[in-house]
Short mmCIF file of C-alpha atoms in Angstrom, two decimals:
data_model
loop_
_atom_site.label_atom_id
_atom_site.label_comp_id
_atom_site.label_asym_id
_atom_site.label_seq_id
_atom_site.Cartn_x
_atom_site.Cartn_y
_atom_site.Cartn_z
CA UNK A 30 27.81 34.50 -1.22
CA UNK A 31 31.53 34.87 -1.71
CA UNK A 32 33.64 34.90 -5.18
CA UNK A 33 35.41 31.75 -4.41
CA UNK A 34 32.33 29.94 -3.62
CA UNK A 35 30.60 31.84 -6.79
CA UNK A 36 33.41 30.27 -8.83
CA UNK A 37 33.18 26.72 -6.98
CA UNK A 38 29.39 26.98 -8.10
CA UNK A 39 30.20 27.60 -11.72
CA UNK A 40 32.26 24.93 -12.10
CA UNK A 41 30.10 22.43 -11.07
CA UNK A 42 27.77 23.53 -13.63
CA UNK A 43 27.86 21.32 -16.72
CA UNK A 44 27.35 24.17 -19.71
CA UNK A 45 27.72 20.91 -22.10
CA UNK A 46 24.32 18.31 -22.70
CA UNK A 47 25.31 15.10 -23.68
CA UNK A 48 22.83 13.43 -25.95
CA UNK A 49 21.90 9.55 -26.95
CA UNK A 50 20.17 8.07 -29.63
CA UNK A 51 16.98 6.20 -30.15
CA UNK A 52 18.39 2.61 -31.61
CA UNK A 53 15.04 0.02 -31.33
CA UNK A 54 12.16 0.58 -29.56
CA UNK A 55 10.05 -3.07 -28.59
CA UNK A 56 6.94 -3.70 -26.95
CA UNK A 57 7.97 -1.72 -23.53
CA UNK A 58 11.61 -1.09 -23.84
CA UNK A 59 13.54 1.56 -25.21
CA UNK A 60 17.04 1.35 -26.63
CA UNK A 61 19.40 3.98 -27.15
CA UNK A 62 23.01 4.45 -27.99
CA UNK A 63 24.30 6.61 -25.19
CA UNK A 64 24.01 8.91 -23.15
CA UNK A 65 26.28 8.09 -20.68
CA UNK A 66 23.84 7.73 -16.95
CA UNK A 67 22.91 5.12 -14.62
CA UNK A 68 20.64 3.09 -13.49
CA UNK A 69 17.63 4.79 -12.27
CA UNK A 70 18.36 8.13 -13.29
CA UNK A 71 15.47 9.80 -15.36
CA UNK A 72 15.66 10.75 -18.72
CA UNK A 73 14.11 13.00 -21.58
CA UNK A 74 13.27 11.34 -24.80
CA UNK A 75 12.82 14.34 -27.24
CA UNK A 76 10.23 13.66 -30.42
CA UNK A 77 10.91 14.90 -34.00
CA UNK A 78 7.46 17.06 -33.40
CA UNK A 79 8.82 20.40 -32.40
CA UNK A 80 5.88 21.60 -29.71
CA UNK A 81 5.60 17.99 -28.18
CA UNK A 82 7.18 18.50 -24.65
CA UNK A 83 9.88 15.05 -24.05
CA UNK A 84 8.79 12.37 -22.36
CA UNK A 85 10.23 11.52 -19.35
CA UNK A 86 11.63 7.86 -18.90
CA UNK A 87 13.87 5.56 -16.91
CA UNK A 88 17.07 3.94 -16.89
CA UNK A 89 16.20 0.17 -16.31
CA UNK A 90 18.97 -1.57 -17.64
CA UNK A 91 22.43 -1.72 -19.88
CA UNK A 92 22.20 -4.40 -22.91
CA UNK A 93 26.39 -4.35 -24.72
CA UNK A 94 26.46 -0.98 -24.92
CA UNK A 95 22.78 0.42 -25.10
CA UNK A 96 20.42 1.99 -22.44
CA UNK A 97 17.42 0.04 -22.03
CA UNK A 98 14.67 2.91 -20.73
CA UNK A 99 11.10 2.46 -19.98
CA UNK A 100 8.49 5.61 -20.43
CA UNK A 101 6.31 7.22 -17.66
CA UNK A 102 3.97 8.12 -19.96
CA UNK A 103 2.46 7.01 -23.40
CA UNK A 104 4.84 6.85 -26.16
CA UNK A 105 3.60 9.18 -28.81
CA UNK A 106 6.02 10.52 -32.24
CA UNK A 107 8.98 8.84 -31.03
CA UNK A 108 11.14 6.30 -32.99
CA UNK A 109 14.75 5.43 -34.24
CA UNK A 110 16.64 8.73 -33.85
CA UNK A 111 15.23 10.67 -31.37
CA UNK A 112 17.84 12.52 -28.84
CA UNK A 113 17.82 11.16 -25.48
CA UNK A 114 19.10 13.64 -22.53
CA UNK A 115 20.74 12.27 -19.95
CA UNK A 116 19.85 14.22 -16.40
CA UNK A 117 21.86 12.34 -13.98
CA UNK A 118 19.14 12.20 -11.44
CA UNK A 119 16.72 9.74 -10.18
CA UNK A 120 12.75 10.95 -9.97
CA UNK A 121 12.30 13.77 -7.63
CA UNK A 122 9.05 14.51 -6.36
CA UNK A 123 7.30 17.62 -4.12
CA UNK A 124 5.91 17.30 -0.51
CA UNK A 125 4.92 19.32 1.84
CA UNK A 126 1.56 20.12 4.08
CA UNK A 127 0.13 22.43 1.36
CA UNK A 128 -0.45 18.37 -0.56
CA UNK A 129 -3.11 17.37 2.11
CA UNK A 130 -6.82 17.12 0.65
CA UNK A 131 -4.64 16.74 -3.06
CA UNK A 132 -5.45 13.66 -5.87
CA UNK A 133 -1.79 13.17 -7.55
CA UNK A 134 -0.63 10.99 -10.59
CA UNK A 135 1.87 8.30 -10.11
CA UNK A 136 4.73 11.17 -10.32
CA UNK A 137 3.58 13.14 -7.52
CA UNK A 138 1.58 15.93 -10.07
CA UNK A 139 -2.07 16.81 -9.56
CA UNK A 140 -4.06 14.91 -11.28
CA UNK A 141 -6.50 17.63 -12.28
CA UNK A 142 -3.63 19.33 -14.14
CA UNK A 143 -3.52 21.85 -11.60
CA UNK A 144 -0.29 23.90 -10.25
CA UNK A 145 1.13 22.43 -7.17
CA UNK A 146 1.29 24.74 -3.98
CA UNK A 147 3.84 26.38 -3.06
CA UNK A 148 6.68 25.94 -0.43
CA UNK A 149 7.29 21.86 -1.11
CA UNK A 150 10.33 20.38 -0.58
CA UNK A 151 11.90 18.10 -3.19
CA UNK A 152 12.43 14.47 -2.04
CA UNK A 153 13.29 11.44 -4.15
CA UNK A 154 11.06 8.25 -4.42
CA UNK A 155 13.78 5.88 -3.68
CA UNK A 156 14.86 5.59 -0.63
CA UNK A 157 16.63 3.37 1.41
CA UNK A 158 14.16 1.77 4.91
CA UNK A 159 15.42 2.87 8.20
CA UNK A 160 18.32 1.22 10.08
CA UNK A 161 16.62 -2.14 12.29
CA UNK A 162 18.12 -1.15 15.04
CA UNK A 163 16.77 3.04 14.99
CA UNK A 164 13.19 1.37 14.52
CA UNK A 165 11.72 1.67 18.23
CA UNK A 166 9.46 -1.41 19.36
CA UNK A 167 6.02 -0.91 18.68
CA UNK A 168 4.78 -0.50 21.90
CA UNK A 169 1.28 2.06 21.64
CA UNK A 170 -2.22 0.78 20.10
CA UNK A 171 -3.48 2.79 17.36
CA UNK A 172 -7.11 2.94 16.94
CA UNK A 173 -8.49 2.46 13.62
CA UNK A 174 -12.65 2.85 14.19
CA UNK A 175 -13.40 -0.78 12.94
CA UNK A 176 -14.55 -2.86 16.22
CA UNK A 177 -13.42 -6.42 14.76
CA UNK A 178 -9.84 -4.74 14.06
CA UNK A 179 -9.38 -2.59 17.82
CA UNK A 180 -11.20 -5.76 19.41
CA UNK A 181 -9.79 -9.36 17.79
CA UNK A 182 -6.56 -7.86 15.54
CA UNK A 183 -5.54 -4.49 17.45
CA UNK A 184 -3.14 -2.71 15.70
CA UNK A 185 -0.03 -1.04 16.61
CA UNK A 186 1.31 2.37 15.48
CA UNK A 187 4.03 2.00 12.82
CA UNK A 188 2.59 -2.29 11.81
CA UNK A 189 2.30 -3.39 8.27
CA UNK A 190 -0.81 -5.14 7.87
CA UNK A 191 -1.81 -7.28 4.35
CA UNK A 192 -5.47 -7.22 3.63
CA UNK A 193 -6.05 -10.32 1.42
CA UNK A 194 -9.08 -10.49 -0.14
CA UNK A 195 -10.54 -11.76 -3.98
CA UNK A 196 -12.12 -9.31 -6.47
CA UNK A 197 -15.40 -7.65 -4.94
CA UNK A 198 -14.76 -8.45 -1.39
CA UNK A 199 -15.12 -5.25 0.57
CA UNK A 200 -10.78 -4.56 0.06
CA UNK A 201 -12.36 -0.26 -1.07
CA UNK A 202 -14.71 -0.46 1.74
CA UNK A 203 -12.76 -1.50 4.49
CA UNK A 204 -9.45 0.71 3.46
CA UNK A 205 -12.38 3.90 3.55
CA UNK A 206 -13.50 3.42 7.01
CA UNK A 207 -10.22 2.97 8.11
CA UNK A 208 -9.06 6.46 6.67
CA UNK A 209 -12.41 8.59 7.63
CA UNK A 210 -12.27 6.58 11.45
CA UNK A 211 -8.39 6.27 12.32
CA UNK A 212 -6.85 8.40 14.63
CA UNK A 213 -3.63 8.82 12.26
CA UNK A 214 -2.47 12.29 11.84
CA UNK A 215 -2.96 12.06 7.92
CA UNK A 216 -3.76 9.71 5.64
CA UNK A 217 -1.56 8.84 2.07
CA UNK A 218 -3.87 6.49 0.14
CA UNK A 219 -1.95 4.84 -2.88
CA UNK A 220 -4.63 3.54 -5.97
CA UNK A 221 -2.15 1.41 -7.95
CA UNK A 222 -3.79 -0.11 -11.16
CA UNK A 223 -7.24 0.60 -10.67
CA UNK A 224 -10.13 1.12 -13.28
CA UNK A 225 -10.41 4.62 -13.90
CA UNK A 226 -14.08 4.60 -12.89
CA UNK A 227 -13.21 3.68 -9.84
CA UNK A 228 -11.29 6.24 -8.19
CA UNK A 229 -13.63 9.35 -8.23
CA UNK A 230 -16.38 6.43 -6.87
CA UNK A 231 -13.51 5.44 -4.09
CA UNK A 232 -12.39 9.45 -3.38
CA UNK A 233 -16.27 10.40 -2.98
CA UNK A 234 -17.74 7.25 -1.97
CA UNK A 235 -15.33 5.28 -0.27
CA UNK A 236 -13.20 7.76 1.33
CA UNK A 237 -16.05 10.67 1.83
CA UNK A 238 -15.15 14.68 2.63
CA UNK A 239 -14.13 14.36 5.81
CA UNK A 240 -11.69 11.35 4.99
CA UNK A 241 -9.81 13.30 2.35
CA UNK A 242 -9.58 16.96 3.98
CA UNK A 243 -6.87 14.41 6.18
CA UNK A 244 -5.48 12.51 3.09
CA UNK A 245 -2.84 12.90 -0.06
CA UNK A 246 -4.16 10.34 -2.89
CA UNK A 247 -1.91 9.36 -5.25
CA UNK A 248 -3.47 7.57 -8.24
CA UNK A 249 -1.42 5.20 -10.78
CA UNK A 250 -4.28 3.59 -13.02
CA UNK A 251 -4.56 0.60 -15.37
CA UNK A 252 -4.14 1.92 -18.51
CA UNK A 253 -1.00 3.87 -17.49
CA UNK A 254 2.38 2.56 -18.41
CA UNK A 255 4.14 -0.27 -15.83
CA UNK A 256 6.71 2.22 -14.61
CA UNK A 257 4.34 4.81 -13.61
CA UNK A 258 2.20 2.46 -11.81
CA UNK A 259 5.56 1.01 -9.91
CA UNK A 260 6.05 4.91 -9.52
CA UNK A 261 2.98 5.90 -7.98
CA UNK A 262 3.60 2.88 -4.93
CA UNK A 263 6.81 4.94 -3.95
CA UNK A 264 5.93 8.29 -4.57
CA UNK A 265 3.70 7.36 -1.98
CA UNK A 266 5.58 6.03 -0.02
CA UNK A 267 8.26 8.51 -0.22
CA UNK A 268 5.43 11.13 1.25
CA UNK A 269 4.57 9.22 3.84
CA UNK A 270 8.46 9.17 4.79
CA UNK A 271 8.58 13.01 4.64
CA UNK A 272 5.15 13.08 6.96
CA UNK A 273 6.64 10.32 9.58
CA UNK A 274 10.31 12.64 9.99
CA UNK A 275 8.46 15.62 10.64
CA UNK A 276 7.16 13.26 14.13
CA UNK A 277 3.27 12.55 12.57
CA UNK A 278 1.87 9.23 13.14
CA UNK A 279 0.79 8.01 9.17
CA UNK A 280 -0.75 5.86 7.52
CA UNK A 281 -0.11 4.30 4.34
CA UNK A 282 -3.27 2.69 2.64
CA UNK A 283 -2.22 0.65 -0.89
CA UNK A 284 -4.51 -0.74 -3.30
CA UNK A 285 -3.22 -3.29 -4.42
CA UNK A 286 0.05 -4.10 -4.13
CA UNK A 287 -0.45 -7.20 -6.26
CA UNK A 288 -0.75 -5.02 -9.24
CA UNK A 289 2.51 -2.96 -7.79
CA UNK A 290 3.86 -6.82 -8.27
CA UNK A 291 2.31 -7.21 -11.75
CA UNK A 292 4.00 -4.01 -12.88
CA UNK A 293 7.51 -4.99 -11.41
CA UNK A 294 7.08 -8.46 -13.74
CA UNK A 295 5.91 -6.38 -17.28
CA UNK A 296 9.27 -4.27 -16.78
CA UNK A 297 11.52 -7.20 -15.81
CA UNK A 298 10.22 -9.64 -18.77
CA UNK A 299 10.71 -6.35 -21.07
CA UNK A 300 14.22 -6.05 -19.72
CA UNK A 301 15.16 -9.55 -20.44
CA UNK A 302 14.69 -10.99 -17.06
CA UNK A 303 14.10 -14.72 -16.65
CA UNK A 304 9.85 -15.58 -15.92
CA UNK A 305 10.12 -17.81 -12.47
CA UNK A 306 6.83 -18.85 -10.58
CA UNK A 307 3.61 -17.82 -11.86
CA UNK A 308 5.18 -15.54 -14.81
CA UNK A 309 6.98 -13.00 -12.41
CA UNK A 310 10.52 -12.25 -12.34
CA UNK A 311 13.44 -12.19 -10.13
CA UNK A 312 13.19 -8.25 -9.17
CA UNK A 313 9.66 -9.02 -8.37
CA UNK A 314 10.62 -10.50 -4.93
CA UNK A 315 13.58 -8.28 -4.77
CA UNK A 316 11.87 -5.49 -5.02
CA UNK A 317 8.83 -6.31 -2.63
CA UNK A 318 11.38 -6.63 1.00
CA UNK A 319 12.38 -3.15 -0.20
CA UNK A 320 9.05 -1.79 -0.82
CA UNK A 321 7.54 -2.97 1.90
CA UNK A 322 10.14 -2.43 4.93
CA UNK A 323 10.00 1.25 4.46
CA UNK A 324 7.22 2.06 6.05
CA UNK A 325 6.98 1.70 10.18
CA UNK A 326 8.41 3.27 13.01
CA UNK A 327 11.82 5.95 13.37
CA UNK A 328 12.83 7.49 15.95
CA UNK A 329 10.55 10.73 14.78
CA UNK A 330 7.40 8.79 13.96
CA UNK A 331 5.27 6.32 12.83
CA UNK A 332 4.17 4.77 9.20
CA UNK A 333 0.97 2.20 9.86
CA UNK A 334 0.56 0.44 6.43
CA UNK A 335 -1.98 -1.53 5.05
CA UNK A 336 -1.71 -3.20 1.89
CA UNK A 337 -4.39 -5.07 0.20
CA UNK A 338 -3.22 -8.23 -1.56
CA UNK A 339 -5.90 -9.88 -4.49
CA UNK A 340 -5.47 -13.23 -4.31
CA UNK A 341 -6.73 -15.21 -7.82
CA UNK A 342 -9.39 -17.31 -7.26
CA UNK A 343 -8.95 -17.33 -3.56
CA UNK A 344 -6.04 -19.30 -3.28
CA UNK A 345 -4.46 -17.73 -0.45
CA UNK A 346 -1.01 -19.33 -1.00
CA UNK A 347 -0.23 -17.72 -4.55
CA UNK A 348 3.04 -16.36 -4.64
CA UNK A 349 2.95 -13.14 -4.56
CA UNK A 350 0.60 -13.42 -1.19
CA UNK A 351 3.18 -15.90 -0.02
CA UNK A 352 5.62 -13.28 -0.51
CA UNK A 353 4.11 -10.11 1.40
CA UNK A 354 3.13 -12.43 4.31
CA UNK A 355 6.19 -13.27 5.33
CA UNK A 356 6.91 -10.22 5.13
CA UNK A 357 4.62 -7.75 7.31
CA UNK A 358 3.68 -7.90 10.38
CA UNK A 359 0.08 -8.82 9.88
CA UNK A 360 -2.99 -9.82 7.69
CA UNK A 361 -6.38 -9.68 7.67
CA UNK A 362 -8.23 -12.41 5.18
CA UNK A 363 -11.99 -10.62 4.07
CA UNK A 364 -14.10 -14.35 3.37
CA UNK A 365 -15.95 -14.29 0.19
CA UNK A 366 -18.60 -16.66 1.77
CA UNK A 367 -19.03 -14.04 5.26
CA UNK A 368 -19.71 -11.33 2.37
CA UNK A 369 -21.94 -13.33 0.46
CA UNK A 370 -23.86 -13.79 3.79
CA UNK A 371 -23.74 -9.61 3.92
CA UNK A 372 -21.94 -9.31 6.64
CA UNK A 373 -19.58 -6.80 6.37
CA UNK A 374 -16.60 -5.95 6.98
CA UNK A 375 -16.51 -9.13 5.83
CA UNK A 376 -12.98 -10.24 8.19
CA UNK A 377 -12.07 -14.14 8.89
CA UNK A 378 -10.94 -13.44 12.31
CA UNK A 379 -9.99 -16.95 12.79
CA UNK A 380 -7.59 -16.58 9.51
CA UNK A 381 -6.05 -13.65 10.28
CA UNK A 382 -3.75 -12.27 13.17
CA UNK A 383 -2.01 -9.31 14.34
CA UNK A 384 1.48 -9.98 14.91
CA UNK A 385 1.94 -7.26 17.98
CA UNK A 386 -1.15 -7.33 19.61
CA UNK A 387 0.47 -9.30 22.63
CA UNK A 388 2.30 -6.48 23.34
CA UNK A 389 0.19 -3.77 23.11
CA UNK A 390 -2.92 -4.83 24.40
CA UNK A 391 -3.85 -5.95 28.20
CA UNK A 392 -3.73 -9.31 29.88
CA UNK A 393 -7.65 -8.68 30.24
CA UNK A 394 -8.16 -7.78 26.90
CA UNK A 395 -6.03 -10.43 25.06
CA UNK A 396 -7.89 -12.87 27.01
CA UNK A 397 -11.31 -11.55 25.97
CA UNK A 398 -10.08 -11.96 22.83
CA UNK A 399 -8.66 -15.38 23.00
CA UNK A 400 -12.01 -16.79 24.71
CA UNK A 401 -14.25 -15.34 21.78
CA UNK A 402 -11.72 -16.72 19.03
CA UNK A 403 -12.29 -20.25 20.72
CA UNK A 404 -16.43 -19.93 20.69
CA UNK A 405 -15.90 -18.67 17.31
CA UNK A 406 -13.66 -21.63 16.30
CA UNK A 407 -15.64 -24.05 18.50
CA UNK A 408 -18.54 -23.08 16.43
CA UNK A 409 -17.25 -23.63 13.07
CA UNK A 410 -15.82 -26.85 13.96
CA UNK A 411 -19.25 -28.10 14.18
CA UNK A 412 -20.65 -25.90 11.72
CA UNK A 413 -22.23 -28.56 9.81
CA UNK A 414 -23.53 -30.85 12.37
CA UNK A 415 -25.68 -27.78 13.92
CA UNK A 416 -27.42 -27.07 10.71
CA UNK A 417 -28.35 -29.92 9.64
CA UNK A 418 -29.75 -30.75 13.01
CA UNK A 419 -27.45 -33.85 13.97
CA UNK A 420 -25.74 -32.37 16.99
CA UNK A 421 -27.81 -32.89 20.24
CA UNK A 422 -28.15 -30.32 23.07
CA UNK A 423 -26.25 -31.31 26.06
CA UNK A 424 -23.41 -33.35 23.80
CA UNK A 425 -20.97 -31.19 24.75
CA UNK A 426 -20.86 -27.89 27.06
CA UNK A 427 -18.40 -25.90 25.04
CA UNK A 428 -20.31 -26.41 21.86
CA UNK A 429 -23.90 -25.54 23.89
CA UNK A 430 -21.95 -22.18 25.10
CA UNK A 431 -20.92 -22.05 21.55
CA UNK A 432 -24.07 -22.07 19.94
CA UNK A 433 -25.95 -19.58 22.31
CA UNK A 434 -23.56 -16.57 22.16
CA UNK A 435 -22.87 -17.40 18.10
CA UNK A 436 -25.06 -14.62 17.35
CA UNK A 437 -24.04 -11.89 19.43
CA UNK A 438 -20.49 -12.72 18.00
CA UNK A 439 -21.77 -12.15 14.72
CA UNK A 440 -23.46 -9.51 15.99
CA UNK A 441 -20.18 -7.36 17.28
CA UNK A 442 -17.73 -8.17 14.60
CA UNK A 443 -20.80 -6.61 11.94
CA UNK A 444 -20.33 -2.78 11.59
CA UNK A 445 -22.33 -0.16 9.00
CA UNK A 446 -19.80 1.59 6.50
CA UNK A 447 -20.66 4.91 8.57
CA UNK A 448 -20.52 3.54 12.08
CA UNK A 449 -17.50 4.88 13.80
CA UNK A 450 -16.44 3.49 17.11
CA UNK A 451 -12.94 4.49 19.44
CA UNK A 452 -10.72 2.14 20.26
CA UNK A 453 -12.09 2.07 23.75
CA UNK A 454 -15.29 1.37 22.91
CA UNK A 455 -14.44 -1.66 20.41
CA UNK A 456 -12.55 -3.28 23.35
CA UNK A 457 -15.29 -2.71 25.96
CA UNK A 458 -18.02 -4.27 24.01
CA UNK A 459 -15.69 -6.88 23.88
CA UNK A 460 -15.20 -7.29 27.15
CA UNK A 461 -18.54 -6.96 27.83
CA UNK A 462 -19.47 -9.91 24.99
CA UNK A 463 -16.89 -12.03 26.86
CA UNK A 464 -17.60 -11.33 29.88
CA UNK A 465 -21.04 -12.66 29.26
CA UNK A 466 -20.04 -15.71 27.72
CA UNK A 467 -17.90 -16.86 30.24
CA UNK A 468 -20.36 -17.55 32.72
#
């Protein structure tokens, strides 16, 4: 390095640290007088206890001359008069191939408290979505390994799908099947707002050893502060973007985007935003598109994203479900009634849609899928008459055909948790079923 470069580098070093001072703590919000900082910057709050490490916090707003901070971790031994140190930088995380197989917290640190591998690069968690004109169209299908999806709801590389379901209908099981069976190069799984008990169960039972070998898991449990739950979603998305820029095809599975919205609501209400529909603040509906639009294709690789959406009381028109459905490229609806019948995965194919299937499937495939949907819809429309014995055979040729082939269609839609079929096998079975029922 030349002498003038060294002098220039030394001039840029800030040798004076500027501090602010906490004036008030109300609920989740910390107010401080100073330091000079910007929205989204990370600050360190120094405890009055000498042996305690500084607490990381983020600047979420300003009120008059006060800085509003939200901590990433639980607040302990913090009170008025504690010093606040500005870093003048947003949150950065480490990313690299050596993260594969690791389980991280919402800030990108190993959950087992081990040290991060060497050779990782620093990346910001908050990035802009790709330019719309730089997004290649979705033209290639991706094998999911679930017959009902590959056959009737074909997914393309770079597509973004919402999985809508109430609690206990099989969202985690379906995500585990996709993670194990999909042909993507790498999975990034974000467990946001999950119960602590379920994290290890998901990793060991649903994901399994084989699934973990090609996955990075990011965990922010329900007991973590709201900001860390939000950052868990942003951290997982940033890791996906890193691998996409290497030219890989990445699967992002986020469970659930509803809990990210709930955490954003907590932050918004604490910082003084007015509540709107069902108490959600305006920032929730502004931040959702920014997060969800970051996935998809770019000129180097693709991120195929699956976002689970919790629906309160199985109300599929609640505000978050409605907003997410309008942003994404399709949705799978998991039906509680189907789960109660023992049909897994409990995907209601009549209420589900893949908006890019017409662009990536062959004409023969689309015709077969439409035929099977038509038979299923005909049976469902006449289900009550059939079950009570009011329908007389021969009254309608279409209904007769639907009744005849309904068991075979249901058998096609069922799949064991450990059963893995390629996209060609799934489509092949669908074509065979359609040919049999079209006679």
